[in-house]
Amino acid sequence: FYSKVFLSLAGPAVRRPRPSRSNSSSSSSSSSNAPSWCRPLGGVAGLVSLIATSPYSVPKWLPETITALALYANSTQPDNIRREVEKCLQEFFRTHQEGWDFSHRAAFTDDQLDALDTYKGRPTYFA
């Protein structure tokens, strides 16, 4: 349920056009409405928080949610959103690495795995 709320708050996974500066000074906006740039950031932050609630398990809602979040990491999103999404996805793979092949991978469809494959990150070899 909550993932759908945050996805609707974030809106489509494409960058929204910035309002022109000449129109912003002449038009008055109500103080109760959040700025348009705040909505996708708030929705993505909510999705990141939901994913962080299950660091070592994969509930039934998680594959769809994390795949939807991965769409926000595309190159048309602002840098702050892309960095948050990439950091979340890399942290997800780090915390699920131990049981990935045995139990977690089975919760995802092939299409979802293909969408997430880009964000697995590279292993680091520090001694």
Short mmCIF file of C-alpha atoms in Angstrom, two decimals:
data_model
loop_
_atom_site.label_atom_id
_atom_site.label_comp_id
_atom_site.label_asym_id
_atom_site.label_seq_id
_atom_site.Cartn_x
_atom_site.Cartn_y
_atom_site.Cartn_z
CA PHE A 1 0.00 0.00 0.00
CA TYR A 2 2.65 2.51 1.04
CA SER A 3 4.75 1.90 -2.04
CA LYS A 4 1.83 2.97 -4.25
CA VAL A 5 1.40 6.14 -2.17
CA PHE A 6 5.06 7.07 -2.56
CA LEU A 7 5.04 6.19 -6.27
CA SER A 8 2.06 8.47 -6.83
CA LEU A 9 3.82 11.21 -4.86
CA ALA A 10 7.00 10.81 -6.90
CA GLY A 11 5.11 10.90 -10.17
CA PRO A 12 6.44 9.50 -13.43
CA ALA A 13 10.10 8.55 -13.62
CA VAL A 14 10.99 11.36 -16.02
CA ARG A 15 12.42 14.75 -15.25
CA ARG A 16 9.83 17.46 -14.97
CA PRO A 17 10.47 20.68 -16.88
CA ARG A 18 11.59 23.58 -14.75
CA PRO A 19 9.26 26.55 -14.65
CA SER A 20 10.61 29.62 -16.42
CA ARG A 21 11.86 32.36 -14.14
CA SER A 22 9.76 35.05 -15.79
CA ASN A 23 6.53 33.18 -14.99
CA SER A 24 7.47 32.42 -11.41
CA SER A 25 7.77 36.08 -10.42
CA SER A 26 4.46 37.08 -11.97
CA SER A 27 2.39 34.16 -10.73
CA SER A 28 1.53 33.72 -7.09
CA SER A 29 1.53 30.20 -5.76
CA SER A 30 -0.22 29.08 -2.65
CA SER A 31 2.03 28.30 0.31
CA SER A 32 0.18 25.05 1.02
CA ASN A 33 1.35 23.45 -2.25
CA ALA A 34 4.76 21.82 -2.21
CA PRO A 35 7.17 22.89 -4.95
CA SER A 36 7.14 20.60 -7.97
CA TRP A 37 10.76 19.52 -7.36
CA CYS A 38 9.90 18.40 -3.83
CA ARG A 39 7.32 15.82 -4.82
CA PRO A 40 9.58 13.38 -6.71
CA LEU A 41 12.26 13.73 -4.06
CA GLY A 42 9.74 13.03 -1.29
CA GLY A 43 8.31 10.04 -3.12
CA VAL A 44 11.74 8.58 -3.81
CA ALA A 45 12.77 9.16 -0.18
CA GLY A 46 9.66 7.30 0.94
CA LEU A 47 10.44 4.36 -1.36
CA VAL A 48 14.04 4.28 -0.12
CA SER A 49 12.76 4.20 3.46
CA LEU A 50 10.38 1.34 2.69
CA ILE A 51 13.16 -0.71 1.12
CA ALA A 52 15.43 -0.02 4.10
CA THR A 53 12.87 -1.61 6.44
CA SER A 54 13.77 -5.08 5.12
CA PRO A 55 17.56 -5.26 5.11
CA TYR A 56 17.87 -9.07 5.16
CA SER A 57 14.55 -10.33 3.81
CA VAL A 58 12.40 -9.90 0.70
CA PRO A 59 8.72 -9.36 1.56
CA LYS A 60 6.24 -9.92 -1.26
CA TRP A 61 5.86 -6.17 -1.94
CA LEU A 62 9.60 -5.50 -2.22
CA PRO A 63 10.42 -6.73 -5.77
CA GLU A 64 7.81 -4.48 -7.37
CA THR A 65 8.80 -1.53 -5.19
CA ILE A 66 12.54 -1.80 -5.77
CA THR A 67 12.05 -2.25 -9.50
CA ALA A 68 9.87 0.86 -9.62
CA LEU A 69 12.53 2.75 -7.66
CA ALA A 70 15.20 1.67 -10.15
CA LEU A 71 13.34 3.60 -12.86
CA TYR A 72 14.17 6.84 -11.03
CA ALA A 73 17.90 6.23 -11.41
CA ASN A 74 17.82 6.97 -15.13
CA SER A 75 19.88 9.78 -16.55
CA THR A 76 16.96 12.20 -16.92
CA GLN A 77 16.45 12.50 -13.16
CA PRO A 78 18.19 15.22 -11.13
CA ASP A 79 21.52 14.17 -9.63
CA ASN A 80 20.29 14.12 -6.03
CA ILE A 81 17.50 11.67 -6.88
CA ARG A 82 19.76 9.43 -8.96
CA ARG A 83 22.40 9.28 -6.22
CA GLU A 84 19.83 8.36 -3.57
CA VAL A 85 18.35 5.63 -5.75
CA GLU A 86 21.74 4.18 -6.69
CA LYS A 87 22.89 4.26 -3.06
CA CYS A 88 19.70 2.49 -1.96
CA LEU A 89 19.98 -0.20 -4.63
CA GLN A 90 23.64 -0.85 -3.86
CA GLU A 91 22.85 -1.08 -0.15
CA PHE A 92 20.03 -3.51 -0.93
CA PHE A 93 22.36 -5.77 -2.88
CA ARG A 94 25.02 -5.50 -0.16
CA THR A 95 22.64 -6.58 2.60
CA HIS A 96 21.03 -9.33 0.52
CA GLN A 97 24.27 -10.68 -0.93
CA GLU A 98 24.61 -13.61 1.45
CA GLY A 99 21.32 -15.29 0.60
CA TRP A 100 20.84 -13.87 -2.89
CA ASP A 101 21.36 -17.02 -4.95
CA PHE A 102 19.58 -19.31 -2.51
CA SER A 103 16.43 -17.48 -1.50
CA HIS A 104 16.16 -13.80 -2.45
CA ARG A 105 16.63 -14.15 -6.21
CA ALA A 106 13.57 -16.42 -6.49
CA ALA A 107 11.28 -13.60 -5.33
CA PHE A 108 12.04 -11.58 -8.49
CA THR A 109 10.89 -12.16 -12.06
CA ASP A 110 13.39 -12.22 -14.92
CA ASP A 111 12.32 -8.75 -16.06
CA GLN A 112 12.79 -7.35 -12.55
CA LEU A 113 16.23 -8.95 -12.31
CA ASP A 114 17.22 -7.44 -15.66
CA ALA A 115 16.12 -3.99 -14.48
CA LEU A 116 18.14 -4.32 -11.27
CA ASP A 117 21.24 -5.92 -12.78
CA THR A 118 22.72 -2.54 -13.65
CA TYR A 119 22.82 -1.43 -10.03
CA LYS A 120 24.51 -4.40 -8.40
CA GLY A 121 27.80 -2.57 -8.30
CA ARG A 122 31.22 -4.03 -8.62
CA PRO A 123 32.86 -6.08 -5.91
CA THR A 124 35.67 -4.39 -4.06
CA TYR A 125 38.79 -6.22 -3.02
CA PHE A 126 40.32 -4.55 0.00
CA ALA A 127 42.59 -6.46 2.34
#
